[in-house]
CSV table of C-alpha atoms in Angstrom, one decimal:
chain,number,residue,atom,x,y,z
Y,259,UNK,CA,73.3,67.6,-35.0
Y,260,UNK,CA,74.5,64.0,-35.1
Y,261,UNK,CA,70.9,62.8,-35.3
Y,262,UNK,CA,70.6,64.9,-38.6
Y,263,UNK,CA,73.4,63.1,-39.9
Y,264,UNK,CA,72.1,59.8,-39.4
Y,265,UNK,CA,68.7,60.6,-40.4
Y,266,UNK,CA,70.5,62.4,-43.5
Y,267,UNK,CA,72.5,59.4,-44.5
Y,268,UNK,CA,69.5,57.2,-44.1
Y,269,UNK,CA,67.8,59.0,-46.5
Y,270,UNK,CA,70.7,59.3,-49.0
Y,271,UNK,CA,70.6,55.2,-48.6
Y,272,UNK,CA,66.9,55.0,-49.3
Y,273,UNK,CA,67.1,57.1,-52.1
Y,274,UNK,CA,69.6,55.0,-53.5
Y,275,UNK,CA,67.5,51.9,-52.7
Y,276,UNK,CA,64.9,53.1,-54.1
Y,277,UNK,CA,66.6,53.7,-58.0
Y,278,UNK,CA,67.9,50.4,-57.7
Y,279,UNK,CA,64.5,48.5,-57.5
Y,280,UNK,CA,62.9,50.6,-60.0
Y,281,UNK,CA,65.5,49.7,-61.9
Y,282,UNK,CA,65.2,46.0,-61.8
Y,283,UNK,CA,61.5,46.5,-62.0
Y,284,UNK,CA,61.8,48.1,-65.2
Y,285,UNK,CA,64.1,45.2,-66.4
Y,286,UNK,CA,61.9,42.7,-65.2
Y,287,UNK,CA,58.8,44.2,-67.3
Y,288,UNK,CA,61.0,44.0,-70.2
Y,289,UNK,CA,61.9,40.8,-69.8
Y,290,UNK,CA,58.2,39.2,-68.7
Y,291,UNK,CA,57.2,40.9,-72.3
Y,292,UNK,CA,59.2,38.6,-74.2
Y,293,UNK,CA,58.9,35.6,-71.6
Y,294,UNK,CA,55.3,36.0,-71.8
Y,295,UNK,CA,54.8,36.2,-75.6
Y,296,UNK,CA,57.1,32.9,-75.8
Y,297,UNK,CA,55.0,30.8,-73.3
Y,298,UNK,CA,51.5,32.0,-74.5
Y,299,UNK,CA,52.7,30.3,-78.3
Y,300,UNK,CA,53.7,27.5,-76.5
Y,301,UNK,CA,51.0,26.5,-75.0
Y,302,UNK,CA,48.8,25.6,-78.1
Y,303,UNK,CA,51.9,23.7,-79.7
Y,304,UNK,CA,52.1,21.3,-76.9
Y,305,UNK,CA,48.5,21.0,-76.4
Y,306,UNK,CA,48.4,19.8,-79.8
Y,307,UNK,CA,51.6,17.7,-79.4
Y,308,UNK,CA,49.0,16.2,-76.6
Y,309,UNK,CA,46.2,15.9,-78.7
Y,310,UNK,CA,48.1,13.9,-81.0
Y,311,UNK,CA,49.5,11.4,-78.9
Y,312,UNK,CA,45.9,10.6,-77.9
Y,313,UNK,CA,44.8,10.1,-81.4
Y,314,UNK,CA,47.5,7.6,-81.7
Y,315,UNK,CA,47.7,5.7,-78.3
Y,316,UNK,CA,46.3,2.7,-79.8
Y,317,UNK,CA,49.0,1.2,-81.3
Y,318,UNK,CA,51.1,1.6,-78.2
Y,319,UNK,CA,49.8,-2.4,-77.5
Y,320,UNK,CA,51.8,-2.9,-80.8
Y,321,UNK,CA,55.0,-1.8,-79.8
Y,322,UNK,CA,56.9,-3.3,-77.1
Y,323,UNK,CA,59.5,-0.4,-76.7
Y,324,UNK,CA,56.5,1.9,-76.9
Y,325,UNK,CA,54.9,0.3,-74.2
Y,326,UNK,CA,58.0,1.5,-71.8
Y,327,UNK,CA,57.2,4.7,-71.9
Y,328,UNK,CA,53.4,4.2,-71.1
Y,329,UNK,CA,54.1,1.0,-68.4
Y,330,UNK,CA,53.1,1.9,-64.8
Y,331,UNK,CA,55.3,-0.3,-62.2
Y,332,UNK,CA,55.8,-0.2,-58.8
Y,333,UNK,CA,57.4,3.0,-58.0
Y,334,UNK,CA,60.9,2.5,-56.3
Y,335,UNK,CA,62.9,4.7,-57.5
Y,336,UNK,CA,62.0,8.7,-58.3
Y,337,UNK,CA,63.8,11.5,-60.7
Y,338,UNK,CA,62.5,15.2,-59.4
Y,339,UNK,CA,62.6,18.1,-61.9
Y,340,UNK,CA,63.3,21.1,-59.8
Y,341,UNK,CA,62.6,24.2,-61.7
Y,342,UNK,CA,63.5,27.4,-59.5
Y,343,UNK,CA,65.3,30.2,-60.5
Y,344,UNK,CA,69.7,31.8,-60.3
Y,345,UNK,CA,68.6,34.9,-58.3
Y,346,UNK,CA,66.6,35.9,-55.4
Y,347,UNK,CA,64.9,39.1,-55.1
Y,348,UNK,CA,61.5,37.3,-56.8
Y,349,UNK,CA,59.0,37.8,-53.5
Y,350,UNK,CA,58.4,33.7,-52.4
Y,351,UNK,CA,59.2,32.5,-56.0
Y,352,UNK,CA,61.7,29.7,-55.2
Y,353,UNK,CA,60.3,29.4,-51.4
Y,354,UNK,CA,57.2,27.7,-53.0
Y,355,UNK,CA,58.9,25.6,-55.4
Y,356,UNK,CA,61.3,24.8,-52.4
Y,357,UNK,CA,58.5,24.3,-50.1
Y,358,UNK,CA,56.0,21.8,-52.4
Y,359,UNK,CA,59.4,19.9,-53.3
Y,360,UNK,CA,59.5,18.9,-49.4
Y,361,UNK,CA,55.8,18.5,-49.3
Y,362,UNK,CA,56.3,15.4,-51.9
Y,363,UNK,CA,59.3,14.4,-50.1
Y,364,UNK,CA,57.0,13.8,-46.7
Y,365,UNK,CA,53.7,12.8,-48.1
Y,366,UNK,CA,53.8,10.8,-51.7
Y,367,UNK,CA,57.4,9.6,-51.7
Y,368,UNK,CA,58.3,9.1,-48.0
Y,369,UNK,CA,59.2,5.5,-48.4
Y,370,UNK,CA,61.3,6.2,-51.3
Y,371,UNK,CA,63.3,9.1,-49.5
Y,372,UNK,CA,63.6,7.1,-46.6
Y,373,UNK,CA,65.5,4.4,-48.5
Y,374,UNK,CA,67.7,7.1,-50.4
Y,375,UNK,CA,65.2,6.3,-53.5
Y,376,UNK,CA,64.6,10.2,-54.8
Y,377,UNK,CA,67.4,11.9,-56.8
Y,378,UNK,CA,66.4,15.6,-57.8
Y,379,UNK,CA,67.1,17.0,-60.9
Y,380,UNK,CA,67.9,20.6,-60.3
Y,381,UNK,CA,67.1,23.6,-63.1
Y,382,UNK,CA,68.4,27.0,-61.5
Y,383,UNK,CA,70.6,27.9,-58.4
Y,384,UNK,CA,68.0,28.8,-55.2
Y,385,UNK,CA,66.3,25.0,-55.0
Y,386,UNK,CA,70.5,23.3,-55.3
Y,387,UNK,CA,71.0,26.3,-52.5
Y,388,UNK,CA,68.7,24.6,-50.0
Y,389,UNK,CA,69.0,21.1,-50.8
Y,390,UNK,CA,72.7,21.0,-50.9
Y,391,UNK,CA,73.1,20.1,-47.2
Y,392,UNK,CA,70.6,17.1,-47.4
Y,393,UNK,CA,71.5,13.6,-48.0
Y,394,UNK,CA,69.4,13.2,-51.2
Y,395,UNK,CA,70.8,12.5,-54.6
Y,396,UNK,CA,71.4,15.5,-57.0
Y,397,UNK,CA,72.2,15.7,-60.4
Y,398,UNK,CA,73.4,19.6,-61.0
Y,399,UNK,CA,74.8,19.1,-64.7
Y,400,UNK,CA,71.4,21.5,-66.0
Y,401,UNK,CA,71.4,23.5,-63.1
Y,402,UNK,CA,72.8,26.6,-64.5
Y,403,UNK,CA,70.1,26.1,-67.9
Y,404,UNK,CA,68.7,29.9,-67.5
Y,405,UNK,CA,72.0,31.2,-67.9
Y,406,UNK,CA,71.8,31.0,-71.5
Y,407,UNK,CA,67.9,29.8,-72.0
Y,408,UNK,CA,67.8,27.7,-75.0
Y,409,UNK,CA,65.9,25.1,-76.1
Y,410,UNK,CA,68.2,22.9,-77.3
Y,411,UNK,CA,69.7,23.1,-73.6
Y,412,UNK,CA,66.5,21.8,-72.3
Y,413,UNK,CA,65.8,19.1,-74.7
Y,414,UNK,CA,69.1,17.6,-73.2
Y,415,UNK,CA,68.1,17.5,-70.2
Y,416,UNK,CA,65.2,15.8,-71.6
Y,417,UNK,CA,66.7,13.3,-73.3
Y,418,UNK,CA,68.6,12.8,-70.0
Y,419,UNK,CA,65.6,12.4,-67.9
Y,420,UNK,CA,63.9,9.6,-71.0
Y,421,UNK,CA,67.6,7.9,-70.6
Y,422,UNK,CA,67.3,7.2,-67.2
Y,423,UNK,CA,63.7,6.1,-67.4
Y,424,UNK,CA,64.5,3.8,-70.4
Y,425,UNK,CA,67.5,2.2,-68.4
Y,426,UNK,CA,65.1,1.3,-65.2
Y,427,UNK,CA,67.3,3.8,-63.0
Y,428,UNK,CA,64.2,5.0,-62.5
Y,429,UNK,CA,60.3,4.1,-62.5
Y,430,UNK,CA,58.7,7.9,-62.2
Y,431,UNK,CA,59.7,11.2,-63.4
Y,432,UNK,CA,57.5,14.3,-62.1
Y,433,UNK,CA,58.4,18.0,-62.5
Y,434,UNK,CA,58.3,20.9,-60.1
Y,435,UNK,CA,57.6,24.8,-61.3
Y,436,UNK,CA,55.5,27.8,-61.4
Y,437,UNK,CA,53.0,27.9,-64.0
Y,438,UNK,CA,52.8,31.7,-65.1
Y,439,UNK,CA,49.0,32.8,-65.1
Y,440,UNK,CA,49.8,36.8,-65.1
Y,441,UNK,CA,52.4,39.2,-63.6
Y,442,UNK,CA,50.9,39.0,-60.0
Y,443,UNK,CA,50.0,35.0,-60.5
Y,444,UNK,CA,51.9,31.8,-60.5
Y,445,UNK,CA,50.3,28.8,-59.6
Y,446,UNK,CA,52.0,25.6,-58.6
Y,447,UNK,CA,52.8,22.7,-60.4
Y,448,UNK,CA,53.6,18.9,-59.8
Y,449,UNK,CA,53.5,16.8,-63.4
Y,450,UNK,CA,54.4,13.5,-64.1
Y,451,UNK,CA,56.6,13.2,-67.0
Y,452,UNK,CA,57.5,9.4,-67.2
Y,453,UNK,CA,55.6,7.6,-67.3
Y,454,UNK,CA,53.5,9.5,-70.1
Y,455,UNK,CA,50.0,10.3,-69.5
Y,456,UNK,CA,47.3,10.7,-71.7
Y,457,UNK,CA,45.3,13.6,-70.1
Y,458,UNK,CA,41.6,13.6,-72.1
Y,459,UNK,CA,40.6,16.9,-73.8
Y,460,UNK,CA,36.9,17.9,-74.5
Y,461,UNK,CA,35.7,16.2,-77.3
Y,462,UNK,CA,35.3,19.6,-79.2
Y,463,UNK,CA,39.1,20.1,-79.2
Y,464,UNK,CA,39.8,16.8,-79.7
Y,465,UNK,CA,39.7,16.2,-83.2
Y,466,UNK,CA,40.5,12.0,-83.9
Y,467,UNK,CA,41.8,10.7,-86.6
Y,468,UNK,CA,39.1,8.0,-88.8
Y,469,UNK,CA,39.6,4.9,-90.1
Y,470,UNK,CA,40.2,5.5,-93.2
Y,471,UNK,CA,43.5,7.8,-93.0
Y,472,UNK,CA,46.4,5.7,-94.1
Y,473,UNK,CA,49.6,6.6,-92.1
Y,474,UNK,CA,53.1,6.8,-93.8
Y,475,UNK,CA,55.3,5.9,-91.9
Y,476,UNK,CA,52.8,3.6,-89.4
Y,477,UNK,CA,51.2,5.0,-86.4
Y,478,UNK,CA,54.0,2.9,-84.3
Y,479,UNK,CA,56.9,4.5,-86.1
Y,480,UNK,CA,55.3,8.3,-85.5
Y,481,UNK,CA,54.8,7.5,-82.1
Y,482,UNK,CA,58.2,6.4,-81.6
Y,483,UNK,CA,59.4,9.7,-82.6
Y,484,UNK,CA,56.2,11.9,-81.1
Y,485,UNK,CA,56.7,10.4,-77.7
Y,486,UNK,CA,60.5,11.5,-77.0
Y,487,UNK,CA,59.2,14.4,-78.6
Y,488,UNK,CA,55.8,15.6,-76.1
Y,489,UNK,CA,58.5,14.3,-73.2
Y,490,UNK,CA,60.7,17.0,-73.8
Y,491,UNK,CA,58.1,19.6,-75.2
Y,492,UNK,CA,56.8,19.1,-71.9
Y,493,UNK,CA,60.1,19.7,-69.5
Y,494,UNK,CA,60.5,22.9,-72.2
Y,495,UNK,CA,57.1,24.1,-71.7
Y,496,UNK,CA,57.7,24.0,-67.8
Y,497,UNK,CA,60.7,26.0,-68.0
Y,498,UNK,CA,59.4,28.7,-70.3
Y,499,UNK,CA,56.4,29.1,-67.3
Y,500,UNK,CA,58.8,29.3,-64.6
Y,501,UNK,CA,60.7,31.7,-66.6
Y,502,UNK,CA,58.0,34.0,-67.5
Y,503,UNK,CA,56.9,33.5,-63.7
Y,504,UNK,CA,60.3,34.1,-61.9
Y,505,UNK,CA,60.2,38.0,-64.1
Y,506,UNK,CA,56.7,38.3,-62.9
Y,507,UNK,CA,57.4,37.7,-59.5
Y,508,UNK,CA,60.7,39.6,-59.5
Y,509,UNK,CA,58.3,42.7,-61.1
Y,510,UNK,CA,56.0,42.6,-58.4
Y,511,UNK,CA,58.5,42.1,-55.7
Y,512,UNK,CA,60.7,45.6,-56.7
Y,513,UNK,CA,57.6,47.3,-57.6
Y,514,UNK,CA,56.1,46.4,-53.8
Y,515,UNK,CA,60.0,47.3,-52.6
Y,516,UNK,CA,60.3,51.0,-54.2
Y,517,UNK,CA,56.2,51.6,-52.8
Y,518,UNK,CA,57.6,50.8,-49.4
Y,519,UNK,CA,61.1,53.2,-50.2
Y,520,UNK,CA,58.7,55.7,-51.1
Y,521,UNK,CA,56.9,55.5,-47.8
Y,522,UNK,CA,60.2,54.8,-45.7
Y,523,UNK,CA,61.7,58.0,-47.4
Y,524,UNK,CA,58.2,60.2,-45.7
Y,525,UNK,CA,59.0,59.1,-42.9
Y,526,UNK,CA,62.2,60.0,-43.1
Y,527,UNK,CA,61.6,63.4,-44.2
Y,528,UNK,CA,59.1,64.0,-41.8
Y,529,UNK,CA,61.5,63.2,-38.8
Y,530,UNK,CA,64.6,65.1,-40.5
Y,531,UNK,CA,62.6,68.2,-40.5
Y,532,UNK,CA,61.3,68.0,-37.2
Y,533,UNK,CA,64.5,67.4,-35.6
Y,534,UNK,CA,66.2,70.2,-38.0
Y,535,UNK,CA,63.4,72.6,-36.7
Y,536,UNK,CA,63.6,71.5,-32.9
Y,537,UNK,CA,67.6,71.9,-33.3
Y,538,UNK,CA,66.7,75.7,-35.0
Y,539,UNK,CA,64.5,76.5,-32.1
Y,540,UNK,CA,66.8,75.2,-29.7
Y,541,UNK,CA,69.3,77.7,-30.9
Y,542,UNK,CA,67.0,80.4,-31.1
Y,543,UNK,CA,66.3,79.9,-27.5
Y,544,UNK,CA,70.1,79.5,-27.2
Y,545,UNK,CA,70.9,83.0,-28.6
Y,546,UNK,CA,68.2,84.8,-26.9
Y,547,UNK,CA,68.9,83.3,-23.5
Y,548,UNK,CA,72.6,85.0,-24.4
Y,549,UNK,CA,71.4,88.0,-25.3
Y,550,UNK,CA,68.8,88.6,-22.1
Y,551,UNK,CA,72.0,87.4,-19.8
Y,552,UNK,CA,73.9,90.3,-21.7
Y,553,UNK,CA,71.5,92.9,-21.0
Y,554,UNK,CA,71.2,91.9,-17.5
């Protein structure tokens, strides 16, 4: 009978498991809806935002403060962007973005974490969680950003990141996230930041400016404000992936736990009614063994 009881309360604890992941599957789906609908209109804004700054790179060469943002030196010292998530529970979610972080740590910027050169700038809890025992430089002052997701939040952070570029303290900027594809997809990402970039579209989305458009204010005075601007769109964009991705993730991890419950709670069953019907038939045996020594 004390077997029963066990296997009992092990189903009563399954069961209970069980409501708690469907749960927080549920509120993941409803969460990934709106995550999902506010990355997809992203996208196109900042591809734009992109498309832009290419239409207007050539009078960077007219601007010397321009040029800063666009100047390529000698990489000594490095800001990481580290955007994970506040909880667990999301399958290998923050393992990957914990795991690529190193990766750059070993391979591209060895020298520079060798000499103490690499500060990380964290963006949710789990990546500060594993890094807090290492010897590298944090900054944590964004790292509880998701707790009230706003984008006014994150374009401090980006004007925090373009402050430290501007003042030398640091010659590249690259961030680390999940880009959301789908539900069951995130794909990893490494961008640079600072200095900007001019990725190339195809020259049927590209749509350049001609000569003859007159600018008002002048292409070195939009610029001035466009590239802050794409900077932080940028850092924002990366959050709003990681976002959407952390609920997708999370979705498919409880969905995969309560499958598994489900099975457990079979197995469970299974044995609980074979040991119920063994201890039955043992008493049956029990009471006709009494009843045959009676007669005798």
């Amino acid at each position: 009978m004390a077997n029963l009881k066990e296997v009992r309360k092990r189903i009563n604890s399954t069961i209970s498991t069980q409501q708690i992941t469907k749960a927080m599957k549920l509120v993941s789906a409803t969460k990934l809806r709106k995550a999902q609908q506010s990355i997809m209109r992203m996208r196109p804004y900042a591809e734009k935002l992109q498309n832009m700054l290419i239409n207007l790179s050539g009078s960077v060469d007219d601007n010397a403060q321009l040029q800063t943002y666009f100047k390529h030196l000698d990489v000594e010292k490095v800001l990481l962007v580290v955007v994970s998530s506040d909880r667990g529970l999301c399958g290998g979610f923050n393992a990957n973005v914990v795991k690529t972080t190193r990766t750059l740590l070993a391979t591209s910027y060895k020298n520079q974490a060798a000499k103490g050169n690499v500060s990380i700038l964290f963006i949710g809890k789990k990546a500060n969680d594993f890094f807090k025992k290492t010897e590298i430089g944090f900054n944590r002052d964004f790292m509880g950003l998701f707790q009230s997701f706003e984008a006014d939040k994150v374009f401090e952070a980006g004007q925090y990141i373009i402050d430290e570029f501007l003042k030398g303290n640091v010659q590249e900027v690259r961030v680390v996230y999940n880009q959301f594809k789908n539900a069951a997809t995130q794909i990893m990402k490494v961008e640079k930041m600072l200095p900007v970039e001019l990725e190339r579209f195809d020259e049927k989305e590209a749509t350049p400016f001609q000569a003859d458009y007159i600018f008002e204010p002048s292409k070195a005075e939009i610029l001035n404000d466009l590239v802050p601007r794409a900077v932080k769109t940028q850092l924002y964009k990366a959050c709003l992936d990681s976002f959407a991705s952390e609920h997708g993730a999370r979705m498919v991890a409880m969905d995969k736990a309560t499958e598994n419950a489900g099975e457990l709670l079979d197995h469970l069953r299974l044995e609980y009614n074979k040991a119920r019907q063994a201890a039955i038939t043992n008493e049956i045996s029990e009471i006709v063994g009494g009843a045959a020594v009676l007669e005798a």
